[in-house]
Coordinates of C-alpha atoms and ligand atoms in Angstrom, one line a residue:
M1005 CA -40.8 -13.5 -5.6
K1006 CA -38.8 -16.3 -7.1
D1007 CA -35.7 -18.1 -5.9
H1008 CA -32.8 -17.8 -8.3
L1009 CA -30.7 -20.6 -7.0
S1010 CA -28.5 -22.2 -9.6
Q1011 CA -29.7 -25.7 -10.7
S1012 CA -26.2 -26.8 -11.8
A1013 CA -25.7 -29.6 -9.3
K1014 CA -22.1 -29.9 -8.1
P1015 CA -21.4 -32.9 -5.8
T1016 CA -18.8 -30.8 -4.0
L1017 CA -20.8 -30.4 -0.8
E1018 CA -21.1 -34.1 -0.3
Q1019 CA -17.5 -34.7 -1.3
M1020 CA -16.3 -32.1 1.2
T1021 CA -18.3 -33.3 4.1
A1022 CA -16.0 -36.0 5.3
E1023 CA -13.0 -33.6 5.1
L1024 CA -14.9 -31.1 7.1
V1025 CA -16.1 -33.3 9.9
A1026 CA -12.8 -35.0 10.7
P1027 CA -9.1 -34.1 10.2
Q1028 CA -7.7 -36.2 7.4
L1029 CA -4.1 -36.1 8.6
P1030 CA -2.5 -38.6 10.9
L1031 CA -2.4 -36.7 14.2
P1032 CA 0.0 -37.1 17.0
H1033 CA -1.0 -39.9 19.5
D1034 CA -4.0 -40.6 17.2
A1035 CA -5.8 -37.6 18.5
S1036 CA -9.2 -37.1 17.0
S1037 CA -9.0 -33.3 16.8
V1038 CA -6.1 -31.1 15.6
P1039 CA -3.9 -30.2 18.6
I1040 CA -3.1 -26.6 19.4
F1041 CA 0.6 -26.1 18.9
Q1042 CA 0.9 -23.2 21.3
T1043 CA 4.5 -22.5 20.6
S1044 CA 6.3 -19.4 19.2
S1045 CA 9.4 -21.2 18.0
F1046 CA 10.6 -24.7 17.0
L1047 CA 14.0 -26.1 17.9
F1048 CA 16.8 -27.7 15.9
D1049 CA 19.0 -30.5 17.3
R1050 CA 21.9 -29.6 14.9
F1051 CA 23.3 -26.7 13.1
E1052 CA 22.8 -28.5 9.8
D1053 CA 19.1 -28.9 10.4
M1054 CA 18.7 -25.1 10.8
A1055 CA 20.9 -24.3 7.9
A1056 CA 18.8 -26.7 5.6
V1057 CA 15.6 -24.8 6.6
F1058 CA 17.1 -21.4 5.9
A1059 CA 18.5 -22.7 2.6
G1060 CA 15.0 -23.8 1.6
E1061 CA 16.0 -27.4 1.5
S1062 CA 13.7 -28.5 4.2
D1063 CA 10.3 -27.1 5.2
R1064 CA 10.4 -27.7 9.0
Y1065 CA 8.7 -25.1 11.2
I1066 CA 10.9 -22.2 12.5
Y1067 CA 8.7 -19.5 14.1
S1068 CA 4.9 -19.2 14.4
R1069 CA 4.7 -15.8 12.7
G1070 CA 5.8 -17.7 9.7
N1071 CA 4.3 -21.2 10.0
N1072 CA 2.6 -23.2 12.8
P1073 CA 1.2 -26.7 12.5
T1074 CA -2.3 -25.9 13.8
V1075 CA -2.6 -22.9 11.4
A1076 CA -1.1 -25.0 8.6
E1077 CA -3.8 -27.6 9.0
L1078 CA -6.5 -24.9 8.6
E1079 CA -4.6 -23.4 5.6
R1080 CA -4.5 -26.9 4.0
L1081 CA -8.2 -27.4 4.6
I1082 CA -9.4 -24.1 3.1
A1083 CA -7.2 -24.5 0.1
R1084 CA -8.7 -28.0 -0.4
L1085 CA -12.2 -26.7 -0.1
E1086 CA -11.7 -23.8 -2.4
G1087 CA -10.0 -26.1 -4.9
V1088 CA -6.7 -24.2 -5.0
D1089 CA -3.1 -25.0 -4.1
A1090 CA -2.3 -23.0 -1.1
A1091 CA -3.6 -20.6 1.6
R1092 CA -2.5 -18.3 4.4
G1093 CA -4.0 -17.6 7.8
F1094 CA -4.3 -14.1 9.2
A1095 CA -5.3 -12.5 12.5
S1096 CA -8.4 -11.1 10.9
G1097 CA -10.4 -10.9 7.6
M1098 CA -9.0 -7.4 7.1
G1099 CA -5.4 -8.7 7.7
A1100 CA -6.1 -11.2 4.9
I1101 CA -7.5 -8.6 2.6
A1102 CA -4.6 -6.2 3.2
A1103 CA -2.0 -8.9 2.7
A1104 CA -3.8 -10.1 -0.5
V1105 CA -4.0 -6.7 -2.1
L1106 CA -0.7 -5.0 -1.2
P1107 CA 1.8 -7.3 -3.2
F1108 CA 0.0 -6.6 -6.5
V1109 CA -0.1 -2.8 -6.5
Q1110 CA 2.4 0.1 -6.3
A1111 CA 2.4 3.9 -6.6
G1112 CA 0.9 5.0 -9.8
D1113 CA -1.3 1.9 -10.2
R1114 CA -5.0 1.7 -10.6
G1115 CA -7.3 -0.9 -9.1
V1116 CA -11.0 -1.6 -9.7
A1117 CA -13.5 -2.5 -6.9
V1118 CA -17.2 -3.2 -6.9
E1119 CA -19.5 -0.7 -5.2
N1120 CA -21.1 -1.5 -1.9
L1121 CA -18.2 -3.6 -0.8
Y1122 CA -17.4 -4.3 2.9
S1123 CA -16.8 -0.9 4.5
D1124 CA -13.4 -1.5 5.9
A1125 CA -12.1 -2.9 2.6
F1126 CA -13.4 0.3 1.0
R1127 CA -11.5 2.3 3.7
L1128 CA -8.3 0.3 3.1
F1129 CA -8.5 1.4 -0.5
E1130 CA -9.4 5.0 0.3
C1131 CA -7.3 5.6 3.5
V1132 CA -4.2 3.4 2.9
L1133 CA -3.8 2.6 -0.8
K1134 CA -4.7 6.1 -1.9
K1135 CA -2.1 7.6 0.4
F1136 CA 0.6 5.5 -1.3
G1137 CA -0.5 6.5 -4.8
V1138 CA -2.8 3.7 -5.7
Q1139 CA -6.2 4.8 -7.0
T1140 CA -9.3 2.7 -6.9
D1141 CA -12.2 3.1 -9.4
Y1142 CA -15.6 1.7 -8.2
V1143 CA -18.0 0.1 -10.6
D1144 CA -21.5 -1.3 -10.3
G1145 CA -20.8 -5.1 -10.0
T1146 CA -24.2 -6.0 -11.5
D1147 CA -23.1 -4.3 -14.7
T1148 CA -20.7 -6.9 -16.1
Q1149 CA -19.8 -4.8 -19.1
A1150 CA -18.9 -1.8 -16.9
V1151 CA -16.7 -4.1 -14.8
V1152 CA -15.0 -5.5 -17.9
D1153 CA -14.6 -2.1 -19.5
A1154 CA -12.8 -0.8 -16.3
L1155 CA -10.2 -3.6 -16.5
P1156 CA -7.7 -2.4 -19.2
G1157 CA -4.7 -0.8 -17.5
A1158 CA -5.8 -1.9 -14.0
K1159 CA -3.6 -4.1 -11.8
L1160 CA -6.2 -5.6 -9.6
I1161 CA -10.0 -6.2 -9.5
Y1162 CA -11.6 -6.6 -6.1
L1163 CA -14.9 -8.4 -5.9
E1164 CA -17.3 -9.3 -3.2
S1165 CA -20.2 -11.5 -4.3
P1166 CA -22.7 -10.9 -2.9
T1167 CA -21.7 -7.4 -1.7
S1168 CA -22.2 -6.1 1.9
W1169 CA -25.6 -4.4 2.5
S1170 CA -26.8 -4.5 -1.2
F1171 CA -26.2 -8.3 -1.5
T1172 CA -25.9 -8.0 -5.3
T1173 CA -23.8 -10.6 -7.1
Q1174 CA -21.2 -10.4 -9.9
D1175 CA -20.8 -12.7 -12.9
L1176 CA -17.6 -14.3 -11.7
R1177 CA -17.1 -16.3 -14.9
A1178 CA -17.2 -13.3 -17.2
I1179 CA -15.2 -11.1 -14.9
G1180 CA -12.6 -13.8 -14.1
A1181 CA -12.1 -14.5 -17.8
A1182 CA -11.8 -10.8 -18.8
A1183 CA -9.3 -10.2 -15.9
R1184 CA -7.1 -13.1 -17.0
A1185 CA -7.2 -11.8 -20.6
Q1186 CA -6.1 -8.4 -19.4
G1187 CA -3.5 -9.7 -16.9
V1188 CA -5.4 -8.2 -14.0
I1189 CA -5.2 -10.0 -10.7
S1190 CA -8.7 -10.8 -9.4
V1191 CA -9.5 -11.0 -5.7
I1192 CA -12.8 -11.9 -4.1
D1193 CA -14.2 -11.8 -0.6
N1194 CA -16.1 -15.2 -0.4
S1195 CA -17.0 -15.0 3.3
W1196 CA -20.8 -15.0 2.7
A1197 CA -21.1 -18.1 0.5
T1198 CA -18.2 -20.0 2.0
P1199 CA -16.5 -22.6 -0.4
L1200 CA -19.6 -24.8 0.2
Y1201 CA -21.8 -22.6 -1.8
Q1202 CA -19.4 -20.8 -4.1
R1203 CA -15.9 -21.7 -5.4
P1204 CA -14.6 -18.7 -7.2
A1205 CA -11.5 -20.5 -8.5
E1206 CA -13.8 -22.6 -10.7
F1207 CA -14.8 -19.3 -12.4
G1208 CA -11.3 -18.1 -13.0
I1209 CA -10.9 -15.8 -9.9
D1210 CA -7.3 -15.7 -8.7
L1211 CA -7.3 -15.0 -4.9
I1212 CA -10.1 -15.8 -2.4
V1213 CA -10.3 -14.1 0.9
H1214 CA -12.3 -15.1 3.9
A1215 CA -13.4 -13.3 7.1
A1216 CA -13.1 -16.6 9.0
S1217 CA -14.5 -14.7 12.0
K1218 CA -17.9 -15.2 10.3
Y1219 CA -19.3 -18.5 9.0
L1220 CA -16.0 -20.5 9.0
A1221 CA -15.5 -20.2 12.7
G1222 CA -19.3 -19.7 13.1
H1223 CA -19.6 -19.2 16.9
S1224 CA -18.9 -15.4 17.4
D1225 CA -15.8 -16.4 19.5
T1226 CA -12.9 -15.4 17.3
I1227 CA -11.4 -13.0 14.7
A1228 CA -9.5 -14.7 11.9
G1229 CA -8.9 -14.4 8.2
L1230 CA -7.7 -16.5 5.2
V1231 CA -6.4 -16.0 1.7
A1232 CA -6.4 -19.0 -0.7
G1233 CA -5.2 -19.2 -4.3
P1234 CA -2.6 -20.7 -6.7
K1235 CA 0.8 -21.3 -5.2
A1236 CA 2.5 -18.6 -7.3
L1237 CA 0.2 -15.9 -5.9
I1238 CA 0.3 -17.2 -2.4
D1239 CA 4.1 -17.2 -2.7
R1240 CA 4.0 -13.5 -3.6
I1241 CA 2.0 -12.8 -0.5
N1242 CA 4.4 -15.0 1.5
H1243 CA 7.4 -13.0 0.2
D1244 CA 5.9 -9.5 -0.1
S1245 CA 3.4 -8.9 2.6
Y1246 CA 2.3 -11.4 5.2
P1247 CA 5.5 -11.8 7.3
Y1248 CA 6.0 -8.0 7.4
L1249 CA 2.5 -6.8 8.1
G1250 CA 2.6 -9.3 11.0
G1251 CA -1.1 -10.1 11.2
K1252 CA -0.5 -13.9 11.4
M1253 CA -3.3 -16.1 12.7
S1254 CA -2.6 -17.5 16.1
P1255 CA -2.7 -21.3 16.8
F1256 CA -5.6 -21.0 19.2
D1257 CA -7.7 -19.0 16.6
A1258 CA -6.8 -21.5 14.0
W1259 CA -8.0 -24.3 16.3
L1260 CA -11.3 -22.4 16.9
V1261 CA -11.9 -22.1 13.2
L1262 CA -11.0 -25.7 12.6
R1263 CA -13.5 -26.8 15.3
G1264 CA -16.2 -24.5 13.9
M1265 CA -15.7 -25.9 10.4
R1266 CA -16.5 -29.4 11.5
T1267 CA -20.1 -28.4 11.5
L1268 CA -19.9 -25.8 8.7
H1269 CA -22.2 -27.8 6.3
L1270 CA -24.9 -28.2 9.0
R1271 CA -24.8 -24.6 10.1
M1272 CA -24.8 -23.3 6.5
A1273 CA -27.9 -25.3 5.7
R1274 CA -29.7 -23.8 8.7
H1275 CA -28.5 -20.3 8.1
A1276 CA -29.7 -20.5 4.5
Q1277 CA -33.1 -22.0 5.5
N1278 CA -33.6 -19.3 8.1
G1279 CA -32.5 -16.5 5.8
L1280 CA -35.0 -17.7 3.1
A1281 CA -37.9 -18.1 5.7
L1282 CA -37.2 -14.5 6.9
G1283 CA -36.8 -13.2 3.4
R1284 CA -40.2 -14.7 2.4
A1285 CA -42.0 -13.3 5.5
L1286 CA -40.4 -9.9 5.1
S1287 CA -41.2 -9.6 1.4
A1288 CA -44.8 -10.3 2.2
H1289 CA -44.9 -7.5 4.8
P1290 CA -46.5 -4.2 3.7
A1291 CA -43.9 -2.1 5.5
V1292 CA -41.0 -3.8 3.7
T1293 CA -40.1 -2.2 0.4
R1294 CA -37.2 -4.4 -0.6
V1295 CA -35.5 -7.6 0.4
R1296 CA -31.8 -7.5 -0.6
H1297 CA -31.0 -11.2 -0.8
P1298 CA -29.8 -13.1 -3.9
A1299 CA -32.8 -15.4 -3.7
F1300 CA -35.1 -12.5 -4.0
E1301 CA -33.4 -10.3 -6.6
A1302 CA -32.1 -11.4 -10.0
N1303 CA -28.4 -10.4 -10.5
P1304 CA -25.7 -11.6 -12.9
G1305 CA -23.7 -13.7 -10.4
N1306 CA -26.6 -15.6 -8.8
A1307 CA -25.8 -18.6 -11.0
C1308 CA -22.4 -18.9 -9.4
L1309 CA -24.0 -19.7 -6.0
S1310 CA -25.1 -23.2 -5.2
G1311 CA -26.6 -22.2 -1.8
Y1312 CA -27.2 -19.1 0.3
G1313 CA -25.7 -17.5 3.4
G1314 CA -28.2 -16.2 6.0
L1315 CA -27.0 -12.6 5.9
F1316 CA -29.1 -10.1 4.0
A1317 CA -30.8 -6.7 4.3
F1318 CA -34.3 -5.4 4.0
D1319 CA -35.6 -1.9 3.6
L1320 CA -38.4 -0.6 5.9
D1321 CA -40.6 2.2 4.7
A1322 CA -41.0 5.5 6.5
S1323 CA -44.0 4.2 8.5
V1324 CA -41.5 2.2 10.7
D1325 CA -39.5 3.9 13.5
I1326 CA -36.2 2.1 13.2
A1327 CA -35.2 2.6 16.8
R1328 CA -38.6 1.3 18.1
F1329 CA -38.3 -1.7 15.8
A1330 CA -34.8 -2.6 17.0
N1331 CA -35.8 -2.2 20.6
A1332 CA -39.0 -4.3 20.2
L1333 CA -37.1 -7.4 19.1
K1334 CA -37.0 -10.1 21.8
V1335 CA -34.9 -12.9 20.2
V1336 CA -32.9 -11.2 17.5
R1337 CA -30.2 -9.1 19.1
I1338 CA -28.6 -5.8 18.0
G1339 CA -25.0 -6.1 17.0
V1340 CA -22.3 -6.0 14.4
S1341 CA -20.6 -9.0 12.8
W1342 CA -22.5 -12.0 11.6
G1343 CA -22.2 -15.7 11.0
G1344 CA -22.7 -16.9 14.6
A1345 CA -25.4 -19.0 16.1
E1346 CA -27.4 -16.0 17.3
S1347 CA -29.4 -13.8 15.0
L1348 CA -28.4 -10.2 14.8
I1349 CA -29.6 -7.0 13.2
L1350 CA -27.5 -4.0 12.2
P1351 CA -29.7 -0.9 11.4
A1352 CA -28.1 1.4 8.8
Q1353 CA -29.3 4.4 10.7
A1354 CA -27.2 3.4 13.7
A1355 CA -24.2 1.9 12.0
L1356 CA -23.6 3.9 8.9
R1357 CA -22.8 7.5 8.3
L1358 CA -25.4 7.8 5.6
S1359 CA -24.8 11.3 4.3
G1360 CA -22.7 14.4 4.4
D1361 CA -19.5 12.7 5.6
A1362 CA -16.0 12.5 4.3
N1363 CA -15.5 10.4 1.3
V1364 CA -14.2 7.4 3.2
F1365 CA -17.5 7.0 4.9
R1366 CA -19.5 7.3 1.7
R1367 CA -22.0 4.5 1.2
F1368 CA -23.2 3.7 -2.2
D1369 CA -26.7 2.2 -2.0
T1370 CA -28.0 2.2 1.6
P1371 CA -31.2 4.0 2.5
A1372 CA -31.9 5.1 6.0
G1373 CA -34.6 2.4 6.5
S1374 CA -32.2 -0.4 5.6
V1375 CA -31.6 -3.1 8.2
R1376 CA -29.0 -5.9 7.8
I1377 CA -29.9 -9.2 9.5
S1378 CA -27.8 -12.2 10.2
A1379 CA -30.1 -15.2 10.4
G1380 CA -28.7 -17.5 13.1
L1381 CA -29.5 -21.0 14.0
E1382 CA -32.8 -20.5 16.0
H1383 CA -36.0 -22.0 14.8
S1384 CA -37.2 -20.1 11.7
D1385 CA -40.8 -19.6 13.1
T1386 CA -39.3 -17.9 16.2
L1387 CA -37.3 -15.5 14.1
V1388 CA -40.2 -14.7 11.7
E1389 CA -42.6 -14.1 14.6
D1390 CA -40.0 -11.8 16.4
L1391 CA -39.4 -9.6 13.3
R1392 CA -43.1 -9.4 12.3
T1393 CA -44.1 -8.4 15.8
A1394 CA -41.4 -5.8 16.2
I1395 CA -42.1 -4.2 12.8
D1396 CA -45.8 -4.0 13.6
E1397 CA -45.1 -2.5 17.0
A1398 CA -42.9 0.2 15.5
R1399 CA -45.3 1.3 12.7
Q1400 CA -46.9 4.7 13.3
Ligands
LIG2418 C1 -16.3 -8.9 8.7 C2 -16.0 -8.9 7.3 C3 -14.7 -8.7 6.9 C4 -13.6 -8.5 7.8 O1 -13.3 -9.5 8.7 P1 -12.6 -9.3 10.1 O2 -12.2 -10.6 10.6 O3 -13.6 -8.6 11.0 O4 -11.4 -8.4 9.9 C5 -14.4 -8.8 5.5 N1 -15.4 -9.0 4.7 C6 -16.7 -9.1 5.0 C7 -17.7 -9.3 4.0 C8 -17.0 -9.1 6.3 O5 -18.3 -9.1 6.7

């Protein structure tokens, strides 16, 4: 199998490194890390000071559900990394997704989303938006023409590249251009690649959401989310959803994400390397029928990526007892989530309702032998050995 990594060298990673490793702002008392402003409200000495803020003439802090200096520094950093004007922090990735989508649709509208998207984003569309009269059509994101053909008349296109479980990519440039031409707001979940390895705004995508709980924070110690985009669209979110849904990121969570991001470039390089080493070993194993990773499958959006996340899936054939395989692992642990230092597997058989369930649990493309793996920061030889041994022990 061949790597399909884009050769178009963008110097962005190097340029971004200094901004990642050290806060660029002058900090109080010349602190070297951003302080946690653990305060709910901010005080005014004079009536006129408060009146000026409410009149929009001054942008001082008022209340931390609106703005908080620690959260604001993270918002500034992610906007900078994504190459856009503005960003908003949320209490979770799902909080960010809900707040990014809701301002742009109303009853009677139609949205388009790619198949195989993150399961709770799918359920937001099927359990919440549908109830309020917004219909979502699902298209195969690898079929660029099908995506483009679904756009006329839609209000929003929701992308995830690569998608969860299938890890197929979308041609962001073609879809972004078509969405702009049709006046359709485009939203992408960029949690997997992070802005280091994919900057969707460069391809004409409007809003970028992050489950900061994953790679940005990177230590399995917090839940957080972000939306980044042009000022006009972030203002819509500011005015129409985020203060009222109430899922604002806390100062402490923002601080954990900021701290995690100081090593993002180092961690991502290792996650990518470990993911590729595991992908190569798995694709050479006789019991593995498919490795679902952008480096191992040619798909239209692979050229948008300048590097890889370490999360992917592989399909085991019927000779492998999935429970025995999972239980035989010694280093890799069993668990949901991803993006932390520790490697984790999530077997589809345990985690997904694979058939016969209500529509909201429908999966699109996940066979029973599929296993998702988050390659952590361990030595790649250790991980390869652990997986190989466990598969061999579980074969009958
Ligand atoms: C985890 C995840 C989310 C949701 O993030 P939370 O912080 O758990 O709400 C969104 N998208 C993807 C791709 C994820 O893996």
